[in-house]
XYZ file of C-alpha atoms in Angstrom:
617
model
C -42.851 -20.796 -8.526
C -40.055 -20.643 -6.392
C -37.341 -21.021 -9.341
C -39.351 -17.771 -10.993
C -38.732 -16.093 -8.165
C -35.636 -16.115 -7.993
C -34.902 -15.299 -11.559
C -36.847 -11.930 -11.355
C -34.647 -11.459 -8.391
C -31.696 -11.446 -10.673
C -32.947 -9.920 -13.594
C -34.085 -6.563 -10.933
C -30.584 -6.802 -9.311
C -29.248 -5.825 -12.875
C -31.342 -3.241 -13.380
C -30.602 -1.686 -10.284
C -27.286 -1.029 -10.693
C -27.021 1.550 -13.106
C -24.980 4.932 -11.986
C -22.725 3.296 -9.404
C -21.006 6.094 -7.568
C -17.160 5.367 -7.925
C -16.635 8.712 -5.530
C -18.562 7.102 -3.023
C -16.756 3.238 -3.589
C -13.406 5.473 -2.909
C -13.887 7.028 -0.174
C -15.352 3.816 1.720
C -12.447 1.754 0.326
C -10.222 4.345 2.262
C -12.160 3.180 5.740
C -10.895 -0.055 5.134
C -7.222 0.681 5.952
C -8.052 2.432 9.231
C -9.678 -0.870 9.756
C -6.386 -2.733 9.273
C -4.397 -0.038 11.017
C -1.970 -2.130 13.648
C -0.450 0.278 16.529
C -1.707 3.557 18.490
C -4.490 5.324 16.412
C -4.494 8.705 15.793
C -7.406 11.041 17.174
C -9.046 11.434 13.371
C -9.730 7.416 13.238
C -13.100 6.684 11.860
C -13.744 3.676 12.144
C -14.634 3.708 15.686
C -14.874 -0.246 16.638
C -11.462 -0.569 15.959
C -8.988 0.664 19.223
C -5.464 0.168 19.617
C -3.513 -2.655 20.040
C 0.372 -4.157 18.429
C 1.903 -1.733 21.203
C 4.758 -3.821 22.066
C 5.415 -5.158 18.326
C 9.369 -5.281 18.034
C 10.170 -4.846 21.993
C 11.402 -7.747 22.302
C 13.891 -7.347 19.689
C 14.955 -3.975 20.856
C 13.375 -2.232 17.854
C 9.766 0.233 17.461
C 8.246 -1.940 15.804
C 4.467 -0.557 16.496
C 2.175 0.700 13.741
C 1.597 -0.627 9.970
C -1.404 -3.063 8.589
C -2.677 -6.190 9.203
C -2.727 -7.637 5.718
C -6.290 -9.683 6.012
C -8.498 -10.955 8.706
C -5.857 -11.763 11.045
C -3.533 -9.804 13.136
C 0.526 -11.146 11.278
C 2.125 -7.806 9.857
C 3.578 -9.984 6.593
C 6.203 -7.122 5.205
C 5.593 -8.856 1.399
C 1.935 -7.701 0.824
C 2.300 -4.856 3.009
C 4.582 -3.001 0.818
C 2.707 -4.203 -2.126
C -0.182 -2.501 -0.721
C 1.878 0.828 -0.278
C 2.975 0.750 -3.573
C -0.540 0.309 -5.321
C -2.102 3.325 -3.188
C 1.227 5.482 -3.976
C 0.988 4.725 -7.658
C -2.986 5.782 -7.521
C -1.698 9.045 -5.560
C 1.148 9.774 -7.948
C -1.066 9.391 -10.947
C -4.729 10.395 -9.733
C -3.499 13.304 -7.236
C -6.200 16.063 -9.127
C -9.065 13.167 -9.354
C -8.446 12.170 -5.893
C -8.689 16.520 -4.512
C -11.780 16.919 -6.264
C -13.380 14.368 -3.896
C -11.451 15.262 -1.122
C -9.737 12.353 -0.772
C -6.515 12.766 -1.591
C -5.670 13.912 2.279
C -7.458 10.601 3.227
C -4.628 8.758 0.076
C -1.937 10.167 1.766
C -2.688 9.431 5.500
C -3.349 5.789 4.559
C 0.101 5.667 2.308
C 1.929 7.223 5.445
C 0.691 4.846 7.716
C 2.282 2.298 6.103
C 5.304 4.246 5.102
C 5.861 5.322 8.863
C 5.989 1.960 9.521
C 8.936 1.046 7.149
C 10.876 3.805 8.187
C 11.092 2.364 11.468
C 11.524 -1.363 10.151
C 14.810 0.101 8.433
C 16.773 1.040 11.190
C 19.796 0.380 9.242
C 21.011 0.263 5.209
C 20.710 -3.454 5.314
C 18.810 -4.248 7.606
C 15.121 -4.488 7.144
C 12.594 -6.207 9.482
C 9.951 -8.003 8.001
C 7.308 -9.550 9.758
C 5.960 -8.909 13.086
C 3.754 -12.399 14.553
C 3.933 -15.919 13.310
C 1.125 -17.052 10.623
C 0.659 -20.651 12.651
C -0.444 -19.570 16.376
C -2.283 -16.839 14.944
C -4.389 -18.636 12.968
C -4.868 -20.821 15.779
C -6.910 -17.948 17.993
C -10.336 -16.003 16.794
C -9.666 -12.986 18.722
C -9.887 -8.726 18.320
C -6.566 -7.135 18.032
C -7.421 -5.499 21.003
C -6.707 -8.678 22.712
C -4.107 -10.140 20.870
C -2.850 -13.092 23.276
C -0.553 -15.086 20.379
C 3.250 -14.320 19.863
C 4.633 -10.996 18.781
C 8.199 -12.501 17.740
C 9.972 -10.120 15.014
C 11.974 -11.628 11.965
C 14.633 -9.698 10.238
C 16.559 -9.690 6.588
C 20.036 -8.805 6.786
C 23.454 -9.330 5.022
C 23.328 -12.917 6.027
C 19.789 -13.602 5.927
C 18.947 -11.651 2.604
C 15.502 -10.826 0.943
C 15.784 -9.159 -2.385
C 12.345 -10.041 -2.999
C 10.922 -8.098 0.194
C 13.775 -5.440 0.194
C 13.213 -4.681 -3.718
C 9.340 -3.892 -3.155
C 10.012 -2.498 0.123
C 11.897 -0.214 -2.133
C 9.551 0.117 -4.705
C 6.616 1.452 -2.198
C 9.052 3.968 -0.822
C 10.062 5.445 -4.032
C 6.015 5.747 -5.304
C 5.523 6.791 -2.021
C 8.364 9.483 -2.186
C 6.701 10.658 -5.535
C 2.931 11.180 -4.020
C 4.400 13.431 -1.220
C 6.989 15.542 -3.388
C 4.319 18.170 -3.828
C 3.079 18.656 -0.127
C 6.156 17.206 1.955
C 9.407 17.292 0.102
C 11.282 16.120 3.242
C 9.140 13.721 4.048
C 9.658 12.579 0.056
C 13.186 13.062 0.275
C 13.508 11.134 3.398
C 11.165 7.800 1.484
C 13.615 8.309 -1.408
C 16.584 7.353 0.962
C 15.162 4.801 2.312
C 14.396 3.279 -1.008
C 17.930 3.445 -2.702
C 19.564 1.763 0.467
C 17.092 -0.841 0.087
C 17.237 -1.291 -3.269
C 20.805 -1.688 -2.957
C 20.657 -3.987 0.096
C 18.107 -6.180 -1.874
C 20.728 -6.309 -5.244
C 24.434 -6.304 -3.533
C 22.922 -9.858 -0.803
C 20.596 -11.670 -3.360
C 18.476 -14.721 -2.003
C 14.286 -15.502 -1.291
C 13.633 -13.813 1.949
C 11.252 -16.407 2.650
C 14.451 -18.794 2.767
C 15.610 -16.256 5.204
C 12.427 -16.501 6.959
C 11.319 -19.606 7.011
C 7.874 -18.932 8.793
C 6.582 -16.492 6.081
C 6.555 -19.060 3.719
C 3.555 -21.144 4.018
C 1.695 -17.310 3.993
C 3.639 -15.024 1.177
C 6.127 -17.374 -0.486
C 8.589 -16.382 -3.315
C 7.044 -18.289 -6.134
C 8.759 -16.601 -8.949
C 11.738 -15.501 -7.522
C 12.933 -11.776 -6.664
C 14.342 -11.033 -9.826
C 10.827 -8.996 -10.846
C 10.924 -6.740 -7.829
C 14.781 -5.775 -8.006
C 13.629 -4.493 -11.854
C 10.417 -3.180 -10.212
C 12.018 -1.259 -7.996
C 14.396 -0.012 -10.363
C 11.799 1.278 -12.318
C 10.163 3.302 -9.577
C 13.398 4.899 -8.775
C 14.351 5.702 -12.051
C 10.568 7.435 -12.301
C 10.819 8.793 -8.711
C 14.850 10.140 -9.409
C 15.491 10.411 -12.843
C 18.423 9.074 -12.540
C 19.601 7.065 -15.623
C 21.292 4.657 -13.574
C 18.114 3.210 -12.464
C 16.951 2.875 -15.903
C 20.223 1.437 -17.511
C 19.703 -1.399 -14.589
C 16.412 -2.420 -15.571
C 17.586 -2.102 -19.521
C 20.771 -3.760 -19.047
C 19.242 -6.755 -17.139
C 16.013 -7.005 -19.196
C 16.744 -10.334 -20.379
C 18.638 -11.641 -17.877
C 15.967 -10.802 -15.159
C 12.713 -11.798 -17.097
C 11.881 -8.151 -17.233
C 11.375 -8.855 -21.284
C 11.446 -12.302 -21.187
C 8.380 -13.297 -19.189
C 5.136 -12.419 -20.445
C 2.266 -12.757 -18.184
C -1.333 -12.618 -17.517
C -1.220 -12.075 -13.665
C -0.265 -8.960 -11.361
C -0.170 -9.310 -7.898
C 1.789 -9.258 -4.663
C 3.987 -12.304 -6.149
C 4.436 -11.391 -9.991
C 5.300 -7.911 -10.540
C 6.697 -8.061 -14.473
C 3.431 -6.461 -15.879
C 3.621 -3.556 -13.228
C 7.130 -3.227 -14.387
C 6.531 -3.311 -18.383
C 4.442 -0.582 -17.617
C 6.053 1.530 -16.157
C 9.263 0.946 -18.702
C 6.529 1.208 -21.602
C 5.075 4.493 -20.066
C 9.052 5.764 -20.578
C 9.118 4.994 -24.435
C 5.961 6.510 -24.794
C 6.762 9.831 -23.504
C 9.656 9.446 -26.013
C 13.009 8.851 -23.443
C 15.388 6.833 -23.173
C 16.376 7.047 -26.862
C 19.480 4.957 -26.234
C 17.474 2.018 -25.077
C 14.796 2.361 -27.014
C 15.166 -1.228 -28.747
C 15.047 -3.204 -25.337
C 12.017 -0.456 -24.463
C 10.125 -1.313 -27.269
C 10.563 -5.286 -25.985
C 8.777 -4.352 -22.347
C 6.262 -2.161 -24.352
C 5.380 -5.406 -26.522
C 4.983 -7.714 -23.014
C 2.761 -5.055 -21.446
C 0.866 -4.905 -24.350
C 0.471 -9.176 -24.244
C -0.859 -8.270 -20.582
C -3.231 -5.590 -21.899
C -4.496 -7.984 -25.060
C -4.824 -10.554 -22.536
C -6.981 -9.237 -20.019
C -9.117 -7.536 -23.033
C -9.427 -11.413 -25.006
C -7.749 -9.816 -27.616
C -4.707 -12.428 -27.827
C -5.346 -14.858 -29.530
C -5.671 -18.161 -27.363
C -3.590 -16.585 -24.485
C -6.315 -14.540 -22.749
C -7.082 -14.463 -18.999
C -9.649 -16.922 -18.195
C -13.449 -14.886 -17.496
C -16.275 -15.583 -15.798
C -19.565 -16.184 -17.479
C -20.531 -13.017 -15.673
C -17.928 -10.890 -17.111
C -15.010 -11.060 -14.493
C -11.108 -11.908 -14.762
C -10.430 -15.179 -13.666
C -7.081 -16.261 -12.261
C -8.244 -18.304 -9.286
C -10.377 -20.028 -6.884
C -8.909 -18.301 -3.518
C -9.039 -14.709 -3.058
C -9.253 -13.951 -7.391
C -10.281 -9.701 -7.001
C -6.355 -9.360 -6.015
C -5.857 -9.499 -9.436
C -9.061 -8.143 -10.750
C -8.478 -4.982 -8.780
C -4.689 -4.903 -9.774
C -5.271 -5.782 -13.455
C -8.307 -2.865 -14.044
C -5.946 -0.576 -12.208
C -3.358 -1.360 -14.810
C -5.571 -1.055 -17.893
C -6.707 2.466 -17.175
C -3.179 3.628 -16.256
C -1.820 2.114 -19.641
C -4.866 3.915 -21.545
C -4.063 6.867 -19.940
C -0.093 6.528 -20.835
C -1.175 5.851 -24.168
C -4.106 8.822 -24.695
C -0.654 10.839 -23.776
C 0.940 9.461 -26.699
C -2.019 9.639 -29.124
C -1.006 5.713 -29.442
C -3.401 2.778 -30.291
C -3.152 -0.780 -28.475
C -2.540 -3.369 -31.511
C -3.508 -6.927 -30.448
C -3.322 -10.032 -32.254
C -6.985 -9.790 -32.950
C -7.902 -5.888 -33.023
C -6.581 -2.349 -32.835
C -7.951 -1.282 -29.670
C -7.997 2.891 -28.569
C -7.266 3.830 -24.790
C -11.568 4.218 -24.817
C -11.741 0.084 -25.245
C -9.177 -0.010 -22.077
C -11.306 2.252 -20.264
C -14.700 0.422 -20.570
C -13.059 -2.758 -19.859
C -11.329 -1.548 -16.913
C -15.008 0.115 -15.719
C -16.833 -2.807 -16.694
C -14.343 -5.091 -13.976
C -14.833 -2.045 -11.230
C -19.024 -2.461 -12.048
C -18.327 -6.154 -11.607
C -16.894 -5.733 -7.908
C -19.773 -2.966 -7.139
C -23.102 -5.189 -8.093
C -23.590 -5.376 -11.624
C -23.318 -9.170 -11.990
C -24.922 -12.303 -11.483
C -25.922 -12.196 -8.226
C -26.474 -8.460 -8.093
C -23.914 -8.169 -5.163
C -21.396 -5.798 -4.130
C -18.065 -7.602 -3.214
C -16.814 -4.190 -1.734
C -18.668 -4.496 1.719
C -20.814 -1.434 2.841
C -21.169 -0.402 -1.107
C -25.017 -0.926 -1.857
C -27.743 -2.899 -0.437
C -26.678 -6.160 -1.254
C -23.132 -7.042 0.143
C -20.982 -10.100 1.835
C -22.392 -9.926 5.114
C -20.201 -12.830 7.346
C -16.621 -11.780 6.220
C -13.697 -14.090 7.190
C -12.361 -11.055 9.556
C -11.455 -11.357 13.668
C -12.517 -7.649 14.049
C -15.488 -7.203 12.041
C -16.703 -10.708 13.277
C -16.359 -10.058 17.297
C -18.594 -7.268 19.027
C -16.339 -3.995 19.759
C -14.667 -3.452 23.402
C -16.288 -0.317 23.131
C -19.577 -2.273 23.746
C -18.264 -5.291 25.399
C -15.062 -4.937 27.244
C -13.963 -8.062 28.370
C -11.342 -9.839 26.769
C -12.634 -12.409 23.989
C -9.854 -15.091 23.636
C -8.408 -18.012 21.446
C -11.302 -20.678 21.736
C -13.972 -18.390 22.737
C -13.723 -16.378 19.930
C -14.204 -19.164 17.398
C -16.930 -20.923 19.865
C -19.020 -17.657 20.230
C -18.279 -15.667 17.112
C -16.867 -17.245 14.413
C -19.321 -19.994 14.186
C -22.013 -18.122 14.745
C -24.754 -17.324 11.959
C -25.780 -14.224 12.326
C -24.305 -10.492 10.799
C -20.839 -9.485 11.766
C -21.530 -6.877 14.427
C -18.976 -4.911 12.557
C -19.572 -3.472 9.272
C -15.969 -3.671 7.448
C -16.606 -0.939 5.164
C -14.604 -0.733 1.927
C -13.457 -4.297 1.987
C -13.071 -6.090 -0.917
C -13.431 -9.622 0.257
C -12.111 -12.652 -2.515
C -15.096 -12.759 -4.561
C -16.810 -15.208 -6.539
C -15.575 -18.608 -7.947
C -15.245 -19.279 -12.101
C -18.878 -19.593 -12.249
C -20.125 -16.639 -10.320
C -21.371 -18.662 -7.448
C -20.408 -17.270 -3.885
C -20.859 -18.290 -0.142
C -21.392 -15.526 2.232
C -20.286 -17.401 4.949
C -17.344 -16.696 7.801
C -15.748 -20.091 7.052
C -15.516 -19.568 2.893
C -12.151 -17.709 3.991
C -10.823 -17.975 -0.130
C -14.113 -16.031 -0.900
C -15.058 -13.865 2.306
C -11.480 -12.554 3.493
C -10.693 -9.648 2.178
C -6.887 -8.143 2.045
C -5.647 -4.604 1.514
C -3.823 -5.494 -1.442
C -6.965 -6.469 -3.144
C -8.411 -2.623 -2.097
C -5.153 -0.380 -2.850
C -5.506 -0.364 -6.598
C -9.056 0.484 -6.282
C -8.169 3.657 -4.750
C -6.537 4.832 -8.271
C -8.906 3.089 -10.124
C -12.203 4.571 -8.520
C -10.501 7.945 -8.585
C -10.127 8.076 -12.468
C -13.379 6.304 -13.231
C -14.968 9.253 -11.059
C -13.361 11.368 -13.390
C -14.024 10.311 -16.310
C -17.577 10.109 -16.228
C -17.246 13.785 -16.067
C -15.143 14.098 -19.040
C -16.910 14.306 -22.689
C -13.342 13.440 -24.316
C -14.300 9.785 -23.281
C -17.126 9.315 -25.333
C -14.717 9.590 -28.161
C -12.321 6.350 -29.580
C -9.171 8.717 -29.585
C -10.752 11.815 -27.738
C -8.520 14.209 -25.468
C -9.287 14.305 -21.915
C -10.015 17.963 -21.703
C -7.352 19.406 -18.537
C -7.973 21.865 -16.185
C -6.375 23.210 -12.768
C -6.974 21.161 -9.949
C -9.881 21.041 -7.313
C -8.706 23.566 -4.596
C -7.871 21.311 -1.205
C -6.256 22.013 1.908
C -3.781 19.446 3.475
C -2.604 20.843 6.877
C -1.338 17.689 8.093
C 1.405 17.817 5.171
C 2.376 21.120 4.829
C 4.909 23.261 6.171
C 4.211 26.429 7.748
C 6.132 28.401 5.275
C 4.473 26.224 2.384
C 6.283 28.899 -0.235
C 9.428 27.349 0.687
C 10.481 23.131 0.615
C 12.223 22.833 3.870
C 15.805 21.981 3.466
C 16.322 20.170 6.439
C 16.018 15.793 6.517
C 15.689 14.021 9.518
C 16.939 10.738 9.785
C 15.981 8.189 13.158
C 17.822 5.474 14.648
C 17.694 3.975 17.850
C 21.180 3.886 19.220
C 20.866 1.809 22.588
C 18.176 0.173 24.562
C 17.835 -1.511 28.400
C 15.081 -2.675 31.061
C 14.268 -0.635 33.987
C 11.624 -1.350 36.670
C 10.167 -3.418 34.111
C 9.848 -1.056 31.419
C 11.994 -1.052 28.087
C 13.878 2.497 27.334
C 15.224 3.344 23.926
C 17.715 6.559 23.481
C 16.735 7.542 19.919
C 19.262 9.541 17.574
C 17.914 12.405 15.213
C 20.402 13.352 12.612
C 19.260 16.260 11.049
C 20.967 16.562 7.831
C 20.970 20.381 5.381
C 20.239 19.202 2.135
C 19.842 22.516 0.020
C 23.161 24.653 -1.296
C 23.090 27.028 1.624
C 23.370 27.552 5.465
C 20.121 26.744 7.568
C 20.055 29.380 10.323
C 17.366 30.126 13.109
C 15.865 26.312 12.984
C 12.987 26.256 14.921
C 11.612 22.234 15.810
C 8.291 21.340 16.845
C 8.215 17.881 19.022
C 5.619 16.015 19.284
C 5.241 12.815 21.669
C 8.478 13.669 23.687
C 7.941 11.757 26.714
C 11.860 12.117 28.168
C 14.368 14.071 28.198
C 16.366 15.555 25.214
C 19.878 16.618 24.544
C 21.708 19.219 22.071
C 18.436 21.079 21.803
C 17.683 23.916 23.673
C 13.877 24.816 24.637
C 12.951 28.542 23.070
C 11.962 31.055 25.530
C 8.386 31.441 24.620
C 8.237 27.454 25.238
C 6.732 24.713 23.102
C 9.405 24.794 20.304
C 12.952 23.575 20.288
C 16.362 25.522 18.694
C 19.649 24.835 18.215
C 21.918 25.722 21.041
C 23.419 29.327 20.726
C 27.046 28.307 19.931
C 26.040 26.638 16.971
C 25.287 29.418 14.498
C 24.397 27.699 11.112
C 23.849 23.918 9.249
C 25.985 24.377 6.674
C 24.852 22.921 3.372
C 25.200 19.039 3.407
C 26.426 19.183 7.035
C 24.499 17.216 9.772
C 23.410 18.040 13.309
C 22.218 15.151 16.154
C 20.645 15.121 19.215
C 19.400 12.641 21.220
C 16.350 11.841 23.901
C 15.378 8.854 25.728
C 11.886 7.321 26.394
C 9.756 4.306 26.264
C 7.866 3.158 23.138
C 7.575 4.831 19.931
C 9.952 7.559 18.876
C 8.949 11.704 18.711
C 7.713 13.158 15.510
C 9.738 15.944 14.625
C 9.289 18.507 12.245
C 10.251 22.394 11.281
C 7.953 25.336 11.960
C 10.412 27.821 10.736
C 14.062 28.760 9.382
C 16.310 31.386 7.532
């Protein structure tokens, strides 16, 4: 009787699953990275357990290193999956920007991208120099404690000309040119400023080559360079290329194709380590909007491996499929496997978009296949995470009734300060909360925690970390992913092999936080941050922070008004306005001349002003 139960358990699980809300599954995979949010939070946080902490990341070192995401469910800032995870969100942004307004979400894409992107700027202090990791993986894992009360070392590890990382500098790089290409329509100087950043590092990754995890020897045994960094110096390449359209970027990754494995290696994974289907994608995507005529031949050889990726993931290659579950699920491994679910749906439905463009078929070994069949498979891997399997659960935690309950996460698993104060340290927090049975007092909303093993079976249980951790590098592609399958349920052209996706303006939305105040003009002014000199007084750490401000349009900038925000010490070569509360160049200097630059300096403890123009002529 007992056995019968439990099948009807199953068998009403399925049934209840029908019209999953993918607008709702975005916007709580979006709480998940204010979750993960290392550093001072802003005012507008939402999740409300979580409260600051990291504030003296980098000090040590002499560098701001405060702000950016814990990867998992502990509290290392690993640079490797970090930028990964920028990257994914960016590319959702850059391709979903209308899907993601007409939930209102896109303000929510762009804060979370930013975050991260914030951080990197101030990693980069210099061309080639990059810092890239904050904590060590080994006396972390040693405590069970909330962020809040981080108690383990903060040490900071650097690539640099000696100590080179073309694996972490290339998708460093990468993240910063998608993320340069989600702004461009509501910050242009905050784009142009990401775009910088990326071709130094790209450059810094090619010109000093090595595994930065041979730089760094204590990132290894957490993010190591399995397959080299060759994929992410063409990865990167591609996203500048996209981001710049400069046809130097693209004769790199054309001229080094072979060379570099970008169409030599065909694959059946995407993730944080293997980038070369991300890549063929994105060089595919080219061909199919018909450029790069001169290189079409080595093109058409990444089109065919992204199309062995696509065949692969639909079992439409002939013996060289990706491994499923009898459920329905991609299969790549035991630990942690919706990484590359997540990353591998988000890939089909951007290729069957890029070929819908085209009015292209995919032709496998097996089958012709239409951008429709991409579609359903990529929704039938996102209705997988969301509850229709099995066991009738929702790996994306807070998404139904019946979700992963005992994640393998410090904060969700610990009671907030803002109910219990008192510090909770190393030993404590595994004797009182990680072993303990019950609920996480936390509710990690919009996690997507490792999933189920080859056979659909799962643990909900603290301990199970390859199942119950979750990562934001498994939830960034969702964020593109959810947006489109919102979309498309909305669009008749779907129900159609070959239909076309019928276009329209976009959702009206309002992005204050982004926008100039003269929002007809781009603002021709870039700033550029750098931290010139730093020393100890009465036990505090000072830092006197250079602003170059740098006229990047064809004509003089006159009457430059600055807002400041954050200034805690004095400034020089700015001169307060009369009315107060806004900053102007001093009255000998008259104009920025195009392509000239302008500095000033101020001095304070711990993170560096935000500066930004209110007005100009």
């Amino acid at each position: 009787m007992k056995r019968l139960f439990v099948v009807l358990l199953v068998v009403v699980g399925w049934v209840g699953v029908s019209g999953l809300d993918y607008g709702e599954a975005l916007s709580k995979s979006l709480l998940f990275f204010e979750a993960q949010r290392s550093g001072k939070l802003p005012a507008n946080q939402r999740v409300r357990w979580r409260g600051d902490s990291g504030l003296r990341d980098g000090f040590l070192q002499g560098v701001d290193l405060v702000g950016g995401y814990y990867d998992s469910g502990d509290h290392v800032k690993f640079g490797m999956p970090m930028a990964f995870t920028v990257t994914m969100m960016a590319w959702g942004a850059a391709e979903y920007a209308k899907e993601l307004a007409s939930v209102n979400q896109l303000g929510h894409t762009l804060e979370a991208i930013k975050w991260g992107t914030d951080y990197f700027i101030k990693a980069h202090p210099e061309p080639n120099v990059f810092w890239a990791q904050v904590g060590d993986g080994d006396s972390d894992h040693y405590c069970w404690e909330r962020a809040e009360d981080m108690s383990t070392p903060r040490a900071s590890y650097r690539i640099d000309t000696e100590h080179p990382g073309s694996d972490l500098a290339g998708e460093t790089a990468a993240a910063m040119a998608a993320a340069s290409i989600a702004f461009k329509p509501y910050n242009s100087s905050y784009s142009n400023l990401l775009l910088l950043h990326a071709k130094q590092l790209f450059s810094f990754g090619d010109h000093f080559r090595g595994p930065y995890d041979q730089s760094i020897k204590i990132a290894g045994p957490y993010y190591p360079c399995k397959n080299g960094y060759m994929d992410e110096l063409l990865w990167a390449s591609a996203w500048l290329f996209r981001a710049t359209g400069d046809v130097q970027y693209l004769d790199y990754a054309v001229k080094n194709a072979a060379s570099m494995g970008g169409t030599g290696v065909a694959v059946k994974e995407f993730s944080w380590n293997n980038k070369y289907a991300g890549l063929q994608v994105l060089l595919a995507k080219v061909l199919l909007e018909g450029k790069g005529d001169a290189h079409k031949s080595v093109l058409m050889r990444y089109k065919a491996k992204a199309e062995f990726f696509m065949c692969a993931c639909l079992q439409k290659n002939k013996g060289y499929n990706v491994q499923m579950t009898p459920g329905g699920l991609l299969y790549v491994g035991d630990w942690n496997n919706m990484q590359f679910v997540s990353s591998s749906a988000f890939l089909v439905v951007v290729y069957s978009d890029y070929l819908r463009a085209a009015n292209a078929p995919l032709n496998c070994p097996e089958a012709q296949l239409h951008p429709s069949n991409l579609i359903s498979f990529a929704q039938s891997q996102a209705d997988y995470i969301l509850g229709k399997n099995p066991r009738a659960m929702s790996y994306l935690v807070g998404f139904g009734p019946n979700y992963p309950t005992r994640v393998h996460h410090r904060g969700a698993s610990i009671v907030s300060k803002a109910v219990s104060p008192a510090p909770v340290r190393c030993l404590e927090g595994f004797e009182s909360w990680f072993n303990r049975e019950q609920r996480d007092p936390n509710i990690l909303v919009g996690a997507l925690v490792g999933g189920p093993d080859r056979n659909d079976r799962f643990i909900d249980e603290r301990s199970n970390y390859e199942q119950t951790e979750p990562t934001t590098y498994n939830v960034a592609p969702l964020i593109g992913l959810f947006a489109k399958l919102h979309s498309m349920l909305r669009s008749s052209g779907y129900n159609k092999p070959n239909g076309v996706v019928p276009k329209g303006p976009a959702a009206p939305y309002s992005m204050p936080h982004y926008q100039l105040k003269d929002a007809k003009r781009d603002c021709p002014v870039e700033f550029i941050h750098s931290i010139t000199k730093t020393w100890e007084s009465m036990g505090k750490t000072y830092y006197r922070h250079k602003v170059s401000m740098v006229n990047k349009s064809g004509k003089p900038v006159k009457a430059l008004k600055l807002k400041i925000e954050n200034l805690q010490g004095p400034i020089w070569g700015l001169s307060l306005s009369k009315l107060g509360g806004t900053y102007e160049l001093p009255p000998w200097f008259q104009a920025l001349k195009p392509w000239a630059h302008y500095d000033f300096v101020y001095v304070q403890g711990g993170p560096q002003a935000k500066v930004s123009v209110l007005s100009y002529n």
